[in-house]
Short mmCIF file of C-alpha atoms and ligand atoms in Angstrom, two decimals:
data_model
loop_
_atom_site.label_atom_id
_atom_site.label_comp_id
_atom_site.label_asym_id
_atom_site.label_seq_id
_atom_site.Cartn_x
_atom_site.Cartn_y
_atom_site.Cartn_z
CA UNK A 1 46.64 57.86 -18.65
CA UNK A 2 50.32 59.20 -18.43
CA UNK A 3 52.98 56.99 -17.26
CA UNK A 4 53.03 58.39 -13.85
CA UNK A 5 49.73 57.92 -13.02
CA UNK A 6 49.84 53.91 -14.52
CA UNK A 7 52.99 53.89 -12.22
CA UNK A 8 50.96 55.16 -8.88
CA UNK A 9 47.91 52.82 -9.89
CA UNK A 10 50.17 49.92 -9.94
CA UNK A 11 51.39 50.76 -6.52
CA UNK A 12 47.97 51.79 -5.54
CA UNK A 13 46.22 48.80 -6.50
CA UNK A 14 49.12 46.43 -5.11
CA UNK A 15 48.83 47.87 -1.52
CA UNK A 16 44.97 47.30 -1.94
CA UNK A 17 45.70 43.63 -2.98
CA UNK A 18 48.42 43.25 0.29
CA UNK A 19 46.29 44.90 2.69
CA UNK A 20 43.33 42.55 2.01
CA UNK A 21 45.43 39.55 2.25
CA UNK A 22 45.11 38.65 -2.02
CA UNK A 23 48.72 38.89 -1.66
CA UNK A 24 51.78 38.15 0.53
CA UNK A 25 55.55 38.71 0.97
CA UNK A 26 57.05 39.19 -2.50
CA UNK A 27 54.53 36.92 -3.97
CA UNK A 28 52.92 37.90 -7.49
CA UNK A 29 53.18 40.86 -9.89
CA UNK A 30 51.34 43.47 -11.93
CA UNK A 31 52.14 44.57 -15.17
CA UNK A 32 50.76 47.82 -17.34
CA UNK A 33 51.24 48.49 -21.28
CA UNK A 34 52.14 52.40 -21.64
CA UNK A 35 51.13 54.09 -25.31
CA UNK A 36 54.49 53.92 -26.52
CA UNK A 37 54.28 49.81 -27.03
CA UNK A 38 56.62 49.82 -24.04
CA UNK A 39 55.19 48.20 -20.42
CA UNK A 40 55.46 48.30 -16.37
CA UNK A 41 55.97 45.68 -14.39
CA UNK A 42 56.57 45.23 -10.47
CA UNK A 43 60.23 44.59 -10.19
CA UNK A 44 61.72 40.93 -8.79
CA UNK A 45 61.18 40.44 -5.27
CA UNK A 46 59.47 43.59 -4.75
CA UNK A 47 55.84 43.66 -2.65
CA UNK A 48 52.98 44.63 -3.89
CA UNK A 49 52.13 46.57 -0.36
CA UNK A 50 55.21 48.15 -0.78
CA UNK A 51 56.05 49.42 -4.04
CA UNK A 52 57.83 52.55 -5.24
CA UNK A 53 56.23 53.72 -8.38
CA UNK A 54 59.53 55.41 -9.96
CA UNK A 55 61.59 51.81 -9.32
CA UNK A 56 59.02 49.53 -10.81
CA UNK A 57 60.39 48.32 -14.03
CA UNK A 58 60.11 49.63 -17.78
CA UNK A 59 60.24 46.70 -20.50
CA UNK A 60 60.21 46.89 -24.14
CA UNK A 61 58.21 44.82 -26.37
CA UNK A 62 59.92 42.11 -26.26
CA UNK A 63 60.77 41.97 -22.29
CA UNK A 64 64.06 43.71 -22.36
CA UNK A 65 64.78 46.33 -19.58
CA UNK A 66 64.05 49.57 -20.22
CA UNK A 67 64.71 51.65 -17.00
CA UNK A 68 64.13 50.91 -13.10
CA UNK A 69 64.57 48.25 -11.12
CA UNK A 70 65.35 44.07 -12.70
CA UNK A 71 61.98 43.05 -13.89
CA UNK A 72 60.33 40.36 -11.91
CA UNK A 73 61.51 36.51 -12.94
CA UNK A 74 57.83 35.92 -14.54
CA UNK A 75 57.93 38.47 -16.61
CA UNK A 76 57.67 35.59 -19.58
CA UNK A 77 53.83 34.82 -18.31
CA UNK A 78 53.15 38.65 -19.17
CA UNK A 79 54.90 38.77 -22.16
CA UNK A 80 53.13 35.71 -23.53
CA UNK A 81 49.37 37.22 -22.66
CA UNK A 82 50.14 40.21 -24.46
CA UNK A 83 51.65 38.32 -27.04
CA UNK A 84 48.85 36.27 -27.95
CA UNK A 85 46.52 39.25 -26.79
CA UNK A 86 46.92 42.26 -28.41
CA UNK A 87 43.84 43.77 -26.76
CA UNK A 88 44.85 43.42 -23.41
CA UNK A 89 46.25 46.18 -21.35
CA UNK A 90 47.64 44.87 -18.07
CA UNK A 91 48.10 41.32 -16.65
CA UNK A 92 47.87 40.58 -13.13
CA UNK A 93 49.34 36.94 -11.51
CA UNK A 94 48.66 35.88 -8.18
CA UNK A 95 49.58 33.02 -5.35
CA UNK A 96 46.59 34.30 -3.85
CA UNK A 97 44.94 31.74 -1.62
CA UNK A 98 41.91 30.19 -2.63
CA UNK A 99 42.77 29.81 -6.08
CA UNK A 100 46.20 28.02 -5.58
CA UNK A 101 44.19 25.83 -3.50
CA UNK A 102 41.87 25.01 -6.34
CA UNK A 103 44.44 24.69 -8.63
CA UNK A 104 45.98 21.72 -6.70
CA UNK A 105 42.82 19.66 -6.82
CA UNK A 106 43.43 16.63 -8.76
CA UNK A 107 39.94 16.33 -11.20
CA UNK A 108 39.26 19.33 -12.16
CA UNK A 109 38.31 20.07 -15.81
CA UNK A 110 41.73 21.79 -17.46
CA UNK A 111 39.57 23.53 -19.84
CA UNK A 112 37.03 25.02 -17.48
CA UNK A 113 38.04 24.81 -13.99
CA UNK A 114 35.34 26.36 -12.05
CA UNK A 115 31.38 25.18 -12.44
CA UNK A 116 28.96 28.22 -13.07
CA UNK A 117 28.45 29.21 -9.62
CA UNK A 118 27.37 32.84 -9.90
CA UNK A 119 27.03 35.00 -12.90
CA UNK A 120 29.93 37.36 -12.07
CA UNK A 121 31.90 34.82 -11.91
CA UNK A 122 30.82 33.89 -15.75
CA UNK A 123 30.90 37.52 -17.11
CA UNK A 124 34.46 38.00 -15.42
CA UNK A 125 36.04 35.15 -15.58
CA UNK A 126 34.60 33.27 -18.50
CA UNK A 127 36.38 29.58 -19.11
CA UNK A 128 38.98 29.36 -16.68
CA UNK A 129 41.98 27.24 -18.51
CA UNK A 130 44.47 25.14 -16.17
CA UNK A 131 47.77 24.93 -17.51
CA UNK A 132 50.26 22.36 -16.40
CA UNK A 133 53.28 22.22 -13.56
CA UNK A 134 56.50 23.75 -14.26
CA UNK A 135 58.94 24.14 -11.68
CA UNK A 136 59.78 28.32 -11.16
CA UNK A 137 61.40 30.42 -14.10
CA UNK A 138 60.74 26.76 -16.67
CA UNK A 139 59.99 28.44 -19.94
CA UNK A 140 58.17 25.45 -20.99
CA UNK A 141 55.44 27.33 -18.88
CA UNK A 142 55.77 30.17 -21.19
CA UNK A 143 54.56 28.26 -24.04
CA UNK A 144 51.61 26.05 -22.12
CA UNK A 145 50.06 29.73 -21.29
CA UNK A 146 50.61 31.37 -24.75
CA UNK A 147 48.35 28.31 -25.88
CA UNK A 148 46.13 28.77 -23.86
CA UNK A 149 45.92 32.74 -23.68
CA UNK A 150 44.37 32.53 -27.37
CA UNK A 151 41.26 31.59 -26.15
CA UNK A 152 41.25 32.59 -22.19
CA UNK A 153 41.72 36.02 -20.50
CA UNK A 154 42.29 34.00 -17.18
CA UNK A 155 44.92 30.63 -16.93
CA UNK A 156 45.19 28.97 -13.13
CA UNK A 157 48.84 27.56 -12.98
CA UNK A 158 48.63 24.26 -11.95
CA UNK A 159 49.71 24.23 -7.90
CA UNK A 160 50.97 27.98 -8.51
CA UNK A 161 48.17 30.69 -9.17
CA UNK A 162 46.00 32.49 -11.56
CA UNK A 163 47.07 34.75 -14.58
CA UNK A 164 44.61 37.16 -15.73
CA UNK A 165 44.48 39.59 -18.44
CA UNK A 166 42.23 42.99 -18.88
CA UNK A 167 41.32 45.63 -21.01
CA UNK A 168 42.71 47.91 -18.70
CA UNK A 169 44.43 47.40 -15.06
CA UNK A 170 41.50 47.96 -12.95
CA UNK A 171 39.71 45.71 -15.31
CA UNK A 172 42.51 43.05 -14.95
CA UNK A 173 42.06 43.59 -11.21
CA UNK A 174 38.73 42.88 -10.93
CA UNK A 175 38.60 39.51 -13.18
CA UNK A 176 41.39 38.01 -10.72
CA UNK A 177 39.55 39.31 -7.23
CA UNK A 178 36.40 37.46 -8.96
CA UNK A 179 38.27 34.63 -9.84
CA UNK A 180 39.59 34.28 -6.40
CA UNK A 181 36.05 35.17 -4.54
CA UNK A 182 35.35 32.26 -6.77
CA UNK A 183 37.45 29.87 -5.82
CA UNK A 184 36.77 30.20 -2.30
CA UNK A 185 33.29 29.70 -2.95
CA UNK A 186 33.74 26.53 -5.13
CA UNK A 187 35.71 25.46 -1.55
CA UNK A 188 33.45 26.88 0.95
CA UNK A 189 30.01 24.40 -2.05
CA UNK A 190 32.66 21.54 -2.00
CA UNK A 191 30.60 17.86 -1.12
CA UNK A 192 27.75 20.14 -0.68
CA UNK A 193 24.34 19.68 -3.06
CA UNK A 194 24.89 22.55 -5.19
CA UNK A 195 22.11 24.85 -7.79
CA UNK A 196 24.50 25.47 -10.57
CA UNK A 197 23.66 28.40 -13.20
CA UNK A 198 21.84 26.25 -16.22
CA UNK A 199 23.77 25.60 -19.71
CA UNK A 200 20.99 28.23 -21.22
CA UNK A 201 21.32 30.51 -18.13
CA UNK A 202 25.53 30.63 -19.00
CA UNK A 203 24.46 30.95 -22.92
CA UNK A 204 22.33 33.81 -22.07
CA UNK A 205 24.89 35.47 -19.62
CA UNK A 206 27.14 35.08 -22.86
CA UNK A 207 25.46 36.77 -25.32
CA UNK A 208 24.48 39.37 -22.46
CA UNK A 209 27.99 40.13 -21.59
CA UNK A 210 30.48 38.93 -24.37
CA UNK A 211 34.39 38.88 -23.10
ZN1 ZN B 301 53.97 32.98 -9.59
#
């Protein structure tokens, strides 16, 4: 994919995220590795229903600005995925609803947040990792999700939203929209008597569909 079209899908795929609701005002940001090691990201206090493809911002591989508009201020929770995954492809972080809700639930399990509820939700998501509170722009948080990222494609911020990583942008898109169809659901089963997937139906749905 050239860097024109990455820049039209990240504008694209914003505006589909905005106009559903998944995001709001300047809230949360997108980010897309070109070929040339260099990567895209939605500029700082830019929305995602309203982006222009030829101001969102080119970063080298370190996070230095390349060309376009200032980078956004968590730029450091992208650079740390790709750091620690040199697979992934784009990185997508959210204050979408449902999941910053979740991740403000005192109890949950930091190193799998969300029970096996449906098998999507295992195939996509996989272990969900809570990392802890840092106030906005901390780089302390920088280092609790490069710790994490080693072992999960998806972090939940704790009280802040998720952080997901993908193989490619639509594929980064579609693990967070799970992961937040996901936590609304664990809301919606909350104090209810709930049929969880099995341990041997996850195992299965593991080996079926490794990520
Ligand atoms: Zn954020």
């Amino acid at each position: 994919m050239s860097e024109q079209q990455l820049r039209d899908q990240i504008a694209e795929l914003g505006k589909s995220l905005y106009d559903r609701g998944i995001a709001h005002g300047s809230a949360g940001n997108i980010s897309a590795k070109l070929d040339d090691g260099n990567w895209l990201l939605t500029p700082t206090n830019s929305c995602l229903g309203r982006l222009d493809p030829s101001r969102i911002s080119k970063l080298d591989a370190s996070g230095r600005l390349v060309s376009g508009d200032p980078p956004s201020k968590e730029a450091f929770l992208h650079l740390a995925m790709y750091q620690e995954r040199p697979a992934s492809t784009a990185v997508v972080h959210l204050h979408s609803l449902h999941a910053v809700a979740v991740s403000c639930l005192a109890d949950i399990d930091p190193a799998n947040v969300f029970p096996p509820i449906t098998a999507y939700a295992v195939m996509q998501v996989g272990k969900l990792a809570l990392a802890p509170y840092y106030p906005p722009g901390d780089t302390s948080l920088a280092d609790a999700v490069r710790k994490l990222a080693t072992n999960h494609h998806a972090v939940l911020l704790a009280n802040h939203g998720p952080v997901v990583a993908g193989t490619s942008l639509s594929a980064a898109i579609n693990a967070i929209e799970e992961l937040e169809q996901t936590a609304h659901l664990m809301l919606l089963l909350q104090g209810r008597p709930t049929r969880l997937l099995t341990p041997e139906q996850v195992a299965d749905l593991n080996r079926r569909f490794p990520n």
